XYZ file of C-alpha atoms in Angstrom:
645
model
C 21.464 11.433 0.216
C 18.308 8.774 1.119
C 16.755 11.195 -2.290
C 19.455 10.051 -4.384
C 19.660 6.341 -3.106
C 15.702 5.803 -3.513
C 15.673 6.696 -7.026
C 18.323 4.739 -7.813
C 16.385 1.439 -6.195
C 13.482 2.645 -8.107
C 15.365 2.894 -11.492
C 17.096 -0.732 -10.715
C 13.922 -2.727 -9.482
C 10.444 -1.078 -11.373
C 13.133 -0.407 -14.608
C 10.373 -3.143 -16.439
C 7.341 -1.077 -15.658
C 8.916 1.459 -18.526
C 10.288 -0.811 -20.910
C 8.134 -3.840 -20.334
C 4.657 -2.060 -19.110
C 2.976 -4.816 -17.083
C 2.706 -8.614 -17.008
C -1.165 -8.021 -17.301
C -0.590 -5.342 -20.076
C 1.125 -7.546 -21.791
C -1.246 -10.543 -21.698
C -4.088 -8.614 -23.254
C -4.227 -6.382 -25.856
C -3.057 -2.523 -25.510
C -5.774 -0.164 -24.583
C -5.218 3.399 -25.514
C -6.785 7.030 -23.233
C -7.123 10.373 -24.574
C -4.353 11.499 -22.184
C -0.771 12.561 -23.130
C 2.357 12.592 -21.320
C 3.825 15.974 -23.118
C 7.827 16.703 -21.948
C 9.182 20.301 -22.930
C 12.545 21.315 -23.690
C 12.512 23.848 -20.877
C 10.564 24.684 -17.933
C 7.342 26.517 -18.610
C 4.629 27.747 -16.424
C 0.806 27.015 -16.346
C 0.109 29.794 -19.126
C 2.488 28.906 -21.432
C 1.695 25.245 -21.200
C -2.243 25.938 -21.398
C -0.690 27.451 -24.671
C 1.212 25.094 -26.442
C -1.712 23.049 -26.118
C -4.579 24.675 -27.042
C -1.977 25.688 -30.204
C -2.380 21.940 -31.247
C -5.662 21.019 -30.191
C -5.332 19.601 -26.890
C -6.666 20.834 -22.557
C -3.595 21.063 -20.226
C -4.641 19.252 -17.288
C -1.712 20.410 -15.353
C 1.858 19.553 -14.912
C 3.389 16.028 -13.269
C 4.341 16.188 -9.938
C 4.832 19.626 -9.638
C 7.557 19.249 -12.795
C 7.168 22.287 -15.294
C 8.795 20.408 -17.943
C 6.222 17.733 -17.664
C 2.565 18.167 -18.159
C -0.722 15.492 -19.005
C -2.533 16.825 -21.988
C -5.857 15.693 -22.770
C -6.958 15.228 -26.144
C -10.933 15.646 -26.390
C -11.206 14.256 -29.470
C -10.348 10.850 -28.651
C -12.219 8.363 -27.096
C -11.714 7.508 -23.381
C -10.223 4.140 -24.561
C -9.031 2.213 -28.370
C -6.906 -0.001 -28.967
C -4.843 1.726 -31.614
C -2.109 4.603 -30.945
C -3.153 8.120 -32.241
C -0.383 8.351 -34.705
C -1.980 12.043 -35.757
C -2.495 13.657 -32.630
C 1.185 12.346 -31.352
C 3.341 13.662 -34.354
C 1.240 16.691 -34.268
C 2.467 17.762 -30.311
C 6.126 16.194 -31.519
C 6.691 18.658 -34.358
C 5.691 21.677 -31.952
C 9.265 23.304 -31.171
C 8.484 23.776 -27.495
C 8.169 19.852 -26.967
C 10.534 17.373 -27.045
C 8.427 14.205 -26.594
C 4.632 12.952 -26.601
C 3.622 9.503 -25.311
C 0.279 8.374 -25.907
C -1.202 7.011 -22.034
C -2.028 3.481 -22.440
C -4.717 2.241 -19.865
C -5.422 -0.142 -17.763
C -7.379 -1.943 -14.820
C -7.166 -1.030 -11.500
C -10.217 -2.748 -8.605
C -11.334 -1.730 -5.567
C -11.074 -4.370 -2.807
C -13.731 -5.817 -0.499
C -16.664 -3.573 -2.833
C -20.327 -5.181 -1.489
C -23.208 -3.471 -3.407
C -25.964 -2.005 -1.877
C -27.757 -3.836 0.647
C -30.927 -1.861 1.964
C -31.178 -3.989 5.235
C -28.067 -2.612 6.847
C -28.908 0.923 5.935
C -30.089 3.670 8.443
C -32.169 6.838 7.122
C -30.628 9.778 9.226
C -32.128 13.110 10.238
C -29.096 15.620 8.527
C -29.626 18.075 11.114
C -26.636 17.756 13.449
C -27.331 16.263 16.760
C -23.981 17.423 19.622
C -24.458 14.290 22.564
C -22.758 14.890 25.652
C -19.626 13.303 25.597
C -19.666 10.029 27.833
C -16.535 7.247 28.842
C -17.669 6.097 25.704
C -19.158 7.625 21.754
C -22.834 7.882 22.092
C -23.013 7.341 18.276
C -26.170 4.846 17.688
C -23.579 2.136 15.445
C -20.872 2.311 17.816
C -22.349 -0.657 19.186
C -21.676 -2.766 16.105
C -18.102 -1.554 15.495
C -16.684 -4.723 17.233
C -13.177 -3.517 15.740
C -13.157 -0.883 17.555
C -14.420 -2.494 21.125
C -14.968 -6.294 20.983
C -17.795 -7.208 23.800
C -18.030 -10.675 21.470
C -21.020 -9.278 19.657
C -21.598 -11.187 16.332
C -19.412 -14.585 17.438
C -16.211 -12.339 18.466
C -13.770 -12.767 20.504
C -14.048 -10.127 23.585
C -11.307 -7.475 23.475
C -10.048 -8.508 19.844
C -9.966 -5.154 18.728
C -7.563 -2.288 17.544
C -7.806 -0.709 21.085
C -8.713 2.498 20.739
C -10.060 3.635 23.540
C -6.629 3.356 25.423
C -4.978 5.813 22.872
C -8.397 7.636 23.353
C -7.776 7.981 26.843
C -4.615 9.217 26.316
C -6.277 12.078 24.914
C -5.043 11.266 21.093
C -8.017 11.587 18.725
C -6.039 12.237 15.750
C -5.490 16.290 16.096
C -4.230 18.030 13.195
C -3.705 15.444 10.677
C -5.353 14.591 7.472
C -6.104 11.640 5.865
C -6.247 11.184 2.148
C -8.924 8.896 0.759
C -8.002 7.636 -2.970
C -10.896 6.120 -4.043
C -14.328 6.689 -5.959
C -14.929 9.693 -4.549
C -16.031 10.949 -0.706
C -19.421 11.905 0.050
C -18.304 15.338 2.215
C -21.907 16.269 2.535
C -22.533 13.536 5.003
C -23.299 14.676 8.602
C -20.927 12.446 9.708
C -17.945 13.247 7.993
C -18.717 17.128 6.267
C -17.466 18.982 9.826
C -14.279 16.981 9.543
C -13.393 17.282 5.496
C -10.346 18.986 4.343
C -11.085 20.542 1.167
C -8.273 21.795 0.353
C -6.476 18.799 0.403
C -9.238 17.489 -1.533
C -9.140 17.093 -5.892
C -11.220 14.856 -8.409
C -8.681 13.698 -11.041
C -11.514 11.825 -13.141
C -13.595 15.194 -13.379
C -10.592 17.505 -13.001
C -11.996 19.708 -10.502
C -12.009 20.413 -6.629
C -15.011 18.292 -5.945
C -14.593 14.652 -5.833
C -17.944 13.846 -5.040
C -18.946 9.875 -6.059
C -20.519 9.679 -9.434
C -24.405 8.199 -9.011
C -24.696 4.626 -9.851
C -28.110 2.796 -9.073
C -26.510 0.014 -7.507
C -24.329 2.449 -5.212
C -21.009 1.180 -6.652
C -19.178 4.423 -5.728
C -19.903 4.105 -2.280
C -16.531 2.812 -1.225
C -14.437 6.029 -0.712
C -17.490 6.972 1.791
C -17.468 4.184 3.697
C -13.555 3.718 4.334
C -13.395 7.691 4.738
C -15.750 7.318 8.096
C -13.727 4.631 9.616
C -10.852 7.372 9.653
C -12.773 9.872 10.747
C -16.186 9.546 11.218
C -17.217 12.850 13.725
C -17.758 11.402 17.421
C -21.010 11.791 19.338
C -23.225 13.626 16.941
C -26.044 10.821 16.995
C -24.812 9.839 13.347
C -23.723 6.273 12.742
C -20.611 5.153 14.422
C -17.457 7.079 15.111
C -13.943 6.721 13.524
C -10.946 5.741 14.470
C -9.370 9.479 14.603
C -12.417 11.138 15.242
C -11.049 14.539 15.146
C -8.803 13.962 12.032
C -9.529 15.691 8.741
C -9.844 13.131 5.750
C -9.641 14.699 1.714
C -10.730 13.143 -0.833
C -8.753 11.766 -4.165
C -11.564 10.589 -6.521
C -9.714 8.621 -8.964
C -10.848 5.452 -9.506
C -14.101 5.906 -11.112
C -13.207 5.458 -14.494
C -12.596 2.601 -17.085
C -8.809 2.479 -17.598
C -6.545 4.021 -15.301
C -3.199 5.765 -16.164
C 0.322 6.252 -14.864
C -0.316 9.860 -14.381
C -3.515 9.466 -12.803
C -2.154 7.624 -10.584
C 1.151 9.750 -9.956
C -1.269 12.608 -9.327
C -3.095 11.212 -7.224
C -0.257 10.035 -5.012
C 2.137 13.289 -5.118
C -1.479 15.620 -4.509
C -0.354 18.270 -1.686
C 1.910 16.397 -0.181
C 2.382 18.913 3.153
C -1.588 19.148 3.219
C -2.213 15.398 3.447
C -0.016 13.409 5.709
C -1.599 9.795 5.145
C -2.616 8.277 1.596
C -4.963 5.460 2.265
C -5.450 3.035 -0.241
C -7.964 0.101 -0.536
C -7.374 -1.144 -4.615
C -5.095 -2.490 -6.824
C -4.284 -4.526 -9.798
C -7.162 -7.356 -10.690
C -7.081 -10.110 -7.776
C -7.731 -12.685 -9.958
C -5.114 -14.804 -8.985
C -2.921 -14.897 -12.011
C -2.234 -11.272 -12.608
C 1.252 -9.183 -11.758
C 1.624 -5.627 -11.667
C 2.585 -2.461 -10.333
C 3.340 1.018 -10.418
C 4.474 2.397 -13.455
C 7.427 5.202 -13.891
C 5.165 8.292 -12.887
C 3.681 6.639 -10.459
C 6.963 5.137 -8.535
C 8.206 9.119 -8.659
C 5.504 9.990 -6.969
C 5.873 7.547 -3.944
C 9.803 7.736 -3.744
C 8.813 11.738 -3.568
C 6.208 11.306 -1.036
C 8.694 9.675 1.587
C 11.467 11.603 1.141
C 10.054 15.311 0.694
C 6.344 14.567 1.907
C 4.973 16.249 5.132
C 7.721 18.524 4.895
C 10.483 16.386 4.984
C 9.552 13.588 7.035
C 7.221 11.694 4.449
C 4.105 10.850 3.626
C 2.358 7.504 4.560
C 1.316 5.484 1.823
C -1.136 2.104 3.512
C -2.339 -0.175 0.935
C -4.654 -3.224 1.145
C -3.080 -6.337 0.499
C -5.511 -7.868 -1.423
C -8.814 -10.071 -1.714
C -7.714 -12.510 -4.040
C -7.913 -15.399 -1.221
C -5.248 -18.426 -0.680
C -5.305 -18.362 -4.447
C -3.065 -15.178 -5.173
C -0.152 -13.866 -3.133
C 0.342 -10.485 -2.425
C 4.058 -10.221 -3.653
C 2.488 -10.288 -6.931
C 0.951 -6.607 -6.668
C 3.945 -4.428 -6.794
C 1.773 -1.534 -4.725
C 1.047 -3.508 -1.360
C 4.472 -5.388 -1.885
C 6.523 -1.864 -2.178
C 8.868 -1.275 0.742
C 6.912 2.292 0.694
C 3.969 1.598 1.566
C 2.243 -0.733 4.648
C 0.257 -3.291 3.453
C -2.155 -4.153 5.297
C -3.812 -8.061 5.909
C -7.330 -8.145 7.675
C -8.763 -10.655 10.545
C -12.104 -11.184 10.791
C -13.626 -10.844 14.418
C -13.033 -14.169 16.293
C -9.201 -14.184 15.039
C -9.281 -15.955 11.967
C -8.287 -14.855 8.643
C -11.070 -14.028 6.210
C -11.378 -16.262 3.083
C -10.519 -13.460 0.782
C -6.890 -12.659 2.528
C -4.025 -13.030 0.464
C -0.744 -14.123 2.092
C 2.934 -12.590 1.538
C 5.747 -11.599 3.434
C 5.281 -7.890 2.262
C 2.396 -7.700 4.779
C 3.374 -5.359 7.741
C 0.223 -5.927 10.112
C -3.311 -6.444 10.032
C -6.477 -4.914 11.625
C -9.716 -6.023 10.870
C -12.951 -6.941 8.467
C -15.876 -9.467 8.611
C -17.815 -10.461 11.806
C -17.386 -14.667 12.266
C -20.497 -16.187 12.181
C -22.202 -14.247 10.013
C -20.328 -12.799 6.932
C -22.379 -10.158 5.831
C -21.815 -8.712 9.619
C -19.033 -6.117 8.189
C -17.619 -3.079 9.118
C -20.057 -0.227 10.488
C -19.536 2.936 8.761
C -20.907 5.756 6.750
C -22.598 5.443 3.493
C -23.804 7.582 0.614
C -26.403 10.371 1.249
C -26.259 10.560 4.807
C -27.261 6.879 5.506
C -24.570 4.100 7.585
C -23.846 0.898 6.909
C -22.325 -2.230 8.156
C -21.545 -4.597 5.680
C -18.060 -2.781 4.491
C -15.831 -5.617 4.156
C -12.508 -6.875 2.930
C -8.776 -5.583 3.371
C -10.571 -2.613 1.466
C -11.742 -1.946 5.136
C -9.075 -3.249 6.921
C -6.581 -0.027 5.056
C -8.888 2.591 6.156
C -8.650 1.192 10.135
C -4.841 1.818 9.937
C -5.302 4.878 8.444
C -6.864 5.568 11.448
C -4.557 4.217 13.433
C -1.506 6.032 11.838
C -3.396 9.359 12.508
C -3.657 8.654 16.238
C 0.260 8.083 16.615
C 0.980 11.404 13.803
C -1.240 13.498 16.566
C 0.875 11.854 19.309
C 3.995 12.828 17.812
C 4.383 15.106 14.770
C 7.852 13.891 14.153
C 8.085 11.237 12.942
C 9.027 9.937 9.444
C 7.686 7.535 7.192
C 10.013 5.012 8.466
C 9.419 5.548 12.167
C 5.620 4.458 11.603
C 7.015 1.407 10.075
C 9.379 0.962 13.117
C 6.287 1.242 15.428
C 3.867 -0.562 13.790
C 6.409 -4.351 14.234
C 6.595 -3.271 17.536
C 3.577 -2.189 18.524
C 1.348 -4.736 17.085
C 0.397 -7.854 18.735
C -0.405 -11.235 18.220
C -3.526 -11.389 20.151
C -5.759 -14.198 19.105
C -4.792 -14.099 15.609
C -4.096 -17.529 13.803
C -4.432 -19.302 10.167
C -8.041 -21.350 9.765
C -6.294 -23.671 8.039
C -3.269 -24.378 9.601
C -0.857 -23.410 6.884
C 1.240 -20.782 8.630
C 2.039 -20.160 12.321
C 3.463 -17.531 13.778
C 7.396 -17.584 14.097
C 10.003 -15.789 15.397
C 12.931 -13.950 13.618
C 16.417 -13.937 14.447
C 16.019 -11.272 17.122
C 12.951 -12.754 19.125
C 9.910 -10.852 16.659
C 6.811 -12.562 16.081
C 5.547 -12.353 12.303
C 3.080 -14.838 10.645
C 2.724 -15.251 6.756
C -0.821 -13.678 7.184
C -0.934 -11.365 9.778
C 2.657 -10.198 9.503
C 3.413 -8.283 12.843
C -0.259 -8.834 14.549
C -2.830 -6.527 14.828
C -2.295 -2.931 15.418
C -2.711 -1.765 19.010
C -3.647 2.092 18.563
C -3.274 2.746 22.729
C 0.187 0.701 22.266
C 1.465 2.596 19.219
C 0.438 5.973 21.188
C 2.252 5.739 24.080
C 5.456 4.611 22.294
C 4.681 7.218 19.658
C 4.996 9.549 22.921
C 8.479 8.537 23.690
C 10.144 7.932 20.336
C 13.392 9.084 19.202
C 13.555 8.702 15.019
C 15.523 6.099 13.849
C 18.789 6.654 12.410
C 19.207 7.285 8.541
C 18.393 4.543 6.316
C 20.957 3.221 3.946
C 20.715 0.500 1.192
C 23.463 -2.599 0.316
C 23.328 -4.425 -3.224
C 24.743 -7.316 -1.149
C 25.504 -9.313 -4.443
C 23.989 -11.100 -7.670
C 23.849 -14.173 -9.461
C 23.652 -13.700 -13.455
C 24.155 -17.512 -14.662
C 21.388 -18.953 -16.107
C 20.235 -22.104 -14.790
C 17.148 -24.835 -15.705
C 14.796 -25.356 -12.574
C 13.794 -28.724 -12.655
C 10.627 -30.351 -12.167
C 11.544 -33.006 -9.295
C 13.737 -30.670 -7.067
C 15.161 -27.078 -5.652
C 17.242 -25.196 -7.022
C 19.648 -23.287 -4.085
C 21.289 -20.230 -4.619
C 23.418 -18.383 -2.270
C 24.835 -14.706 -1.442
C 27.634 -14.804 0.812
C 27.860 -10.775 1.987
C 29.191 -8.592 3.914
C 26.227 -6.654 4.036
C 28.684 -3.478 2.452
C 30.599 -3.220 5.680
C 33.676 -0.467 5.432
C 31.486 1.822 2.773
C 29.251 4.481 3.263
C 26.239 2.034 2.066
C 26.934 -0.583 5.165
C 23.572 -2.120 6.683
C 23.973 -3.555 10.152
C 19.887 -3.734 11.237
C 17.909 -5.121 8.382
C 14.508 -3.510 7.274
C 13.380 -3.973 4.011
C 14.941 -6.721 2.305
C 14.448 -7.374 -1.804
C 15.257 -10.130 -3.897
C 14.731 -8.981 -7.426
C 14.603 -11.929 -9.787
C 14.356 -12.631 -13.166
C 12.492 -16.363 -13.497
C 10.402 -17.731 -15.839
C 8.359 -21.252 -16.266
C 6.134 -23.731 -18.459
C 3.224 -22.398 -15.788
C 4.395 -19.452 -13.623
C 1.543 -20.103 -11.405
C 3.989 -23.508 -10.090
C 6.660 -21.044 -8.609
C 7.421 -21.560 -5.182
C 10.749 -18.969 -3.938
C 11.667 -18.936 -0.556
C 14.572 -16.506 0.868
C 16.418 -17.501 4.069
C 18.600 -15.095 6.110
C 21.552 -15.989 7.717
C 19.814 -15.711 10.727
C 17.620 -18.576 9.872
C 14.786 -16.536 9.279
C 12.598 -18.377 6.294
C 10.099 -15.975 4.181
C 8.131 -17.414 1.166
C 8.174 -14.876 -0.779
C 6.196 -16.238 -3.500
C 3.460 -18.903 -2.979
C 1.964 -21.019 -5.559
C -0.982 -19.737 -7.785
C -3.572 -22.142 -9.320
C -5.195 -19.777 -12.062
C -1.620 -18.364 -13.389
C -1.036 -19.995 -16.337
C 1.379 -17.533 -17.381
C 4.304 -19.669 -19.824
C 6.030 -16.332 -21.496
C 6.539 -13.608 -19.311
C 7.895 -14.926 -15.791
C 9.227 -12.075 -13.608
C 11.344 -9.785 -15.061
C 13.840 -8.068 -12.467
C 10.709 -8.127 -9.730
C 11.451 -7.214 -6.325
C 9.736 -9.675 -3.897
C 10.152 -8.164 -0.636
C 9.776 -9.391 2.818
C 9.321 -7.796 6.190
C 10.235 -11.286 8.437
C 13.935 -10.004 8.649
C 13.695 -6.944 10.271
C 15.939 -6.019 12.919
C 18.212 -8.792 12.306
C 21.922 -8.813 11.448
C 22.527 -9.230 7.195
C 25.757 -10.447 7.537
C 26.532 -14.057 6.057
C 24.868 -16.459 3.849
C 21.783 -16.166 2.247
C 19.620 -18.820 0.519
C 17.413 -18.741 -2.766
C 15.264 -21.483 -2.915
C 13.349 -21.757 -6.657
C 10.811 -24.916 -6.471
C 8.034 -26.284 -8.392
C 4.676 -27.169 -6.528
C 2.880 -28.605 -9.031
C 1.299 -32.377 -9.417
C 2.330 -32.400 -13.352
C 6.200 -31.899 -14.592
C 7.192 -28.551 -14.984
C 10.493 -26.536 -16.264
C 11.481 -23.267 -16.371
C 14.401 -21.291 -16.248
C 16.603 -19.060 -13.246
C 18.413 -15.934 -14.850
C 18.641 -13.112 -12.474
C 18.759 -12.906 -8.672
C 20.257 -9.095 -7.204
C 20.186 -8.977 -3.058
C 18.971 -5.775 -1.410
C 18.988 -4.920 2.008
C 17.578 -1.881 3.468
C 18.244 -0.833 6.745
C 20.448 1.107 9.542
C 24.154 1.419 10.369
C 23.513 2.075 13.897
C 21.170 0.350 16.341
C 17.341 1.639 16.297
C 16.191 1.913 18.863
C 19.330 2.733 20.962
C 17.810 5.526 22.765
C 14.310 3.963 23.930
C 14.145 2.538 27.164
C 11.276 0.410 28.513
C 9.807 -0.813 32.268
C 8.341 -3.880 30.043
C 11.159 -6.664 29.762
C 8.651 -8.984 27.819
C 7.676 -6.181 25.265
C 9.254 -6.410 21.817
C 11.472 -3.163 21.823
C 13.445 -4.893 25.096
C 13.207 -8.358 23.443
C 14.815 -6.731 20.073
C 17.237 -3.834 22.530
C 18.499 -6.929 24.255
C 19.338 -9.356 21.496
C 21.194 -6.139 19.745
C 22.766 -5.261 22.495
C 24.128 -9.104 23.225
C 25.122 -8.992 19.179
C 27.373 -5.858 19.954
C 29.050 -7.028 22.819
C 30.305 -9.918 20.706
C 31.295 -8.586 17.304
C 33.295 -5.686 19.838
């Protein structure tokens, strides 16, 4: 059932990925690869397939998702990239009578986030012969001493004991046991002493090489180093006299190399993200669409399949855990914009730097889940201590690029402490699990607030920072959630002219679905999938209020998007601010311009979605802690119930 209902919110809310391809697609001209999306009119196997291609010319690079009626054909040909269709090479795989269509990849950009080139200062030569320490009360490893995310002593301007607290899940004896860790990136360096004991090869595949070894491509400048570095914060081995340790030391992390190319593609992508999905139980991911400030995009069709498969049939039923970095593009770009760290599928992830702040790079949405950590305060280039390329560490990995791989980490600490739980549970855990702390907005712009049941959530940080020892010992004791369900709580399809001097308010009265088999009484996703467009998109300000009273932005203004044509087409803004609250009753849409010159622009389409539970969560959870969020949230449910019975 939760199969059938998550593709039909994929077909209703990324439907203008296939039809529309992207805002930033769009905006530019078309770039054409050398791949082929080839349908047949019947299952086949590999042998066949690696017939009907090499019949007309082209390498079968394997089929789609495990589909044998869908494989990606490569055409060698062609150029990597032009901008004009191959008209020839398509009608020559259409007229073959084992396939009913061809489609021609088109290409596109895709960035890694927080990338810092080489600097030779914060790089340490290693001896590669393997060096066992004696295990102490705390890693021996010479760099653990500047991994203030790990344990904060205030070294570099921190504040003391701002950290993801790992050493009390450590002492629980979690270190991340029997799960793996898949790093899509540029490639892993697996011959590093620090990582090669704990490297899962074969969960491992290079999708830019097609082959099993995605080792980084050399650059002089050290450009691929990025997979390497947020692979050892995962699981970097512990007390080995190596550079620092990782968060799951005794996790296994595979590498995806997939990014290392000039245009990406949909199938790339989808392979990437469906690769052995009850090998890998993690898919860490620290890129995205350009963060430029102005650009919106997202997953296309193969790529959405991929995900929606990954929760619901991943790790053998219980789903596979897709973390995504929210972005670097600063105060000037919002994260609702990238439809990867804004998907209700993945956790997006903000960073903090180490005295509490936010980094100057952090985007803001209400997407964002929780945060860990990046840059040291007073001086900048005091990153994140990791490993590097050819044996060597560094520690000047930096932005939400290395904030992803932390919860990564994380994540593998609480699948070790409990093997059963679901994609959803981690999501439950991680709101209440993570704290505020000393976390807080250098500019004053957004506070932290609380929702309609008593939960804490800023703008930035979204839940706080994780707490690995807090998400450990409720991992311990958790009973899984109860089956999500999803509401199309209403639309409003009359077109209506946003003016330049005032709001616009639109409102969905619902009854969340109560009385059918789709009724949501605990909110956790909610989506507001609107169709908008403007003079200068970039003006847009949208705020969604619950009937609770809860507030989100869910789309911030955007100084360098000087969009005028495309808008949003049926885009989902999401936000995470509701959870746990009660959908019932009024909700509010309001469409503004923030802009010091007149604007206009024009309201079409706004469809409610709530995602969420019939019955209570976390019914069956008890706690000694009455100021902790699960008795905060149990208490304010429980007071609901006794009323509406």
């Amino acid at each position: 059932m939760e199969y059938c209902i998550s593709l039909f919110i994929f077909f209703l809310t990324f439907l203008n990925f296939n039809s529309d391809h992207s805002n930033e697609v769009r905006a530019t001209s078309e770039v054409f690869t050398n791949s082929f999306l080839v349908k047949l009119k019947q299952s086949v196997d590999k042998t066949l397939a690696d017939e009907v291609a090499k019949r007309n010319g082209f390498i079968n690079l394997g089929s789609i998702l495990g589909n044998q009626k869908e494989y990606q054909f490569l055409q060698k040909a062609l150029p990597h990239a032009r901008s004009k269709r191959s008209v020839p090479h398509t009608r020559r795989l259409k007229i073959d009578p084992l396939i009913h269509t061809a489609v021609q990849q088109t290409g596109f950009r895709r960035v890694k986030r927080g990338n810092r080139l080489l600097n030779t200062e914060n790089l340490l030569t290693l001896n590669n012969k393997f060096m066992k320490v004696q295990v102490g009360p705390e890693p021996s490893d010479p760099y653990f001493q500047y991994q203030w995310y790990l344990k904060n002593t205030g070294q570099n301007g921190g504040k003391p004991r701002l950290d993801l607290n790992v050493e009390a899940a450590w002492a629980q004896g979690i270190t991340g046991k029997n799960v793996t860790t898949a790093i899509m990136d540029d490639g892993v360096d697996y011959m590093h002493p620090d990582l090669k004991f704990n490297y899962n090869a074969r969960a491992s595949y290079d999708f830019s090489s097609n082959d099993p070894y995605p080792y980084p491509r050399y650059t002089d400048d050290w450009f691929n180093s990025h997979g390497t570095r947020c692979a050892g914060e995962v699981a970097a081995a512990r007390d080995n006299g190596v550079c620092g340790v990782g968060v799951a030391y005794d996790s296994k992390i595979a590498g995806i190399r997939m990014l290392d190319q000039p245009y990406m593609t949909d199938l790339i992508e989808a392979n990437s993200m469906g690769h052995e999905p009850d090998l890998i139980d993690i898919y860490s991911a620290s890129w995205g669409p350009t963060d430029d400030g102005k650009t919106v995009d997202g997953p296309r069709n193969a790529t959405m399949r991929a995900i929606v498969r990954g929760v619901n049939e991943g790790r053998r039923g219980l789903g596979n855990i897709y973390v995504w970095a929210s972005g670097d593009g600063g105060e000037e770009d919002d994260c609702n914009c990238d439809g990867y760290a804004a998907s209700m599928w993945t956790v997006s992830i903000n960073s903090a730097i180490n005295d509490g702040q936010n980094a100057h790079y952090d985007e803001s949405c209400s997407s964002t889940l929780a945060s860990t950590f990046s840059n040291g305060a007073k001086d900048p280039n005091t990153g994140v201590a990791t490993t590097d390329l050819y044996g060597k560490c560094t520690t000047t990995h930096s932005g939400t690029s290395a904030a992803a791989p932390e919860a990564a980490g994380v994540f593998a600490l609480a699948l070790e402490a409990n093997p059963q739980l679901t994609w959803r549970d981690i999501q439950h855990l991680t709101v209440l699990s993570s704290k505020r702390n000393s976390l807080f907005d250098a500019k004053g712009r957004f506070h932290w607030t609380m929702n309609g049941v008593g939960l804490e959530f800023n703008h930035l940080f979204g839940y706080g920072v994780l707490d690995a020892g807090g998400i450990v010992a409720l991992a311990k004791k958790w009973e899984t959630v109860p089956p999500r369900y999803h509401c199309e709580a209403g639309s409003i399809g009359v077109t209506q002219e946003i003016p330049s001097d005032r709001s616009i308010l639109l409102k969905i009265k619902t009854d969340a679905c109560s009385g059918t088999e789709y009724s949501v009484n605990y909110l956790e996703h909610v989506q507001a999938v609107i169709t908008v467009n403007a003079s200068r998109r970039g003006d847009l300000e949208l705020f969604l209020t619950s009937p609770m009273g809860t507030r989100s932005m869910i789309l911030s203004r955007r100084i360098h998007d000087d969009d005028n044509r495309d808008g949003f087409t049926k885009w989902p803004f999401m936000t995470t601010h509701t959870w746990a609250e009660y959908p019932q009753g009024t909700w509010l849409l309001e469409i503004s311009f923030n802009s010091q010159k007149p604007q206009h622009g024009w309201f079409k389409e706004w469809t409610l979605m709530l995602h969420g539970t019939r019955e209570p969560p976390y019914e069956k959870l008890s706690t000694t802690d009455p100021h902790s969020k699960l008795a905060i949230v149990k208490k304010a449910h429980e007071e609901h119930s006794s009323l509406t019975n």
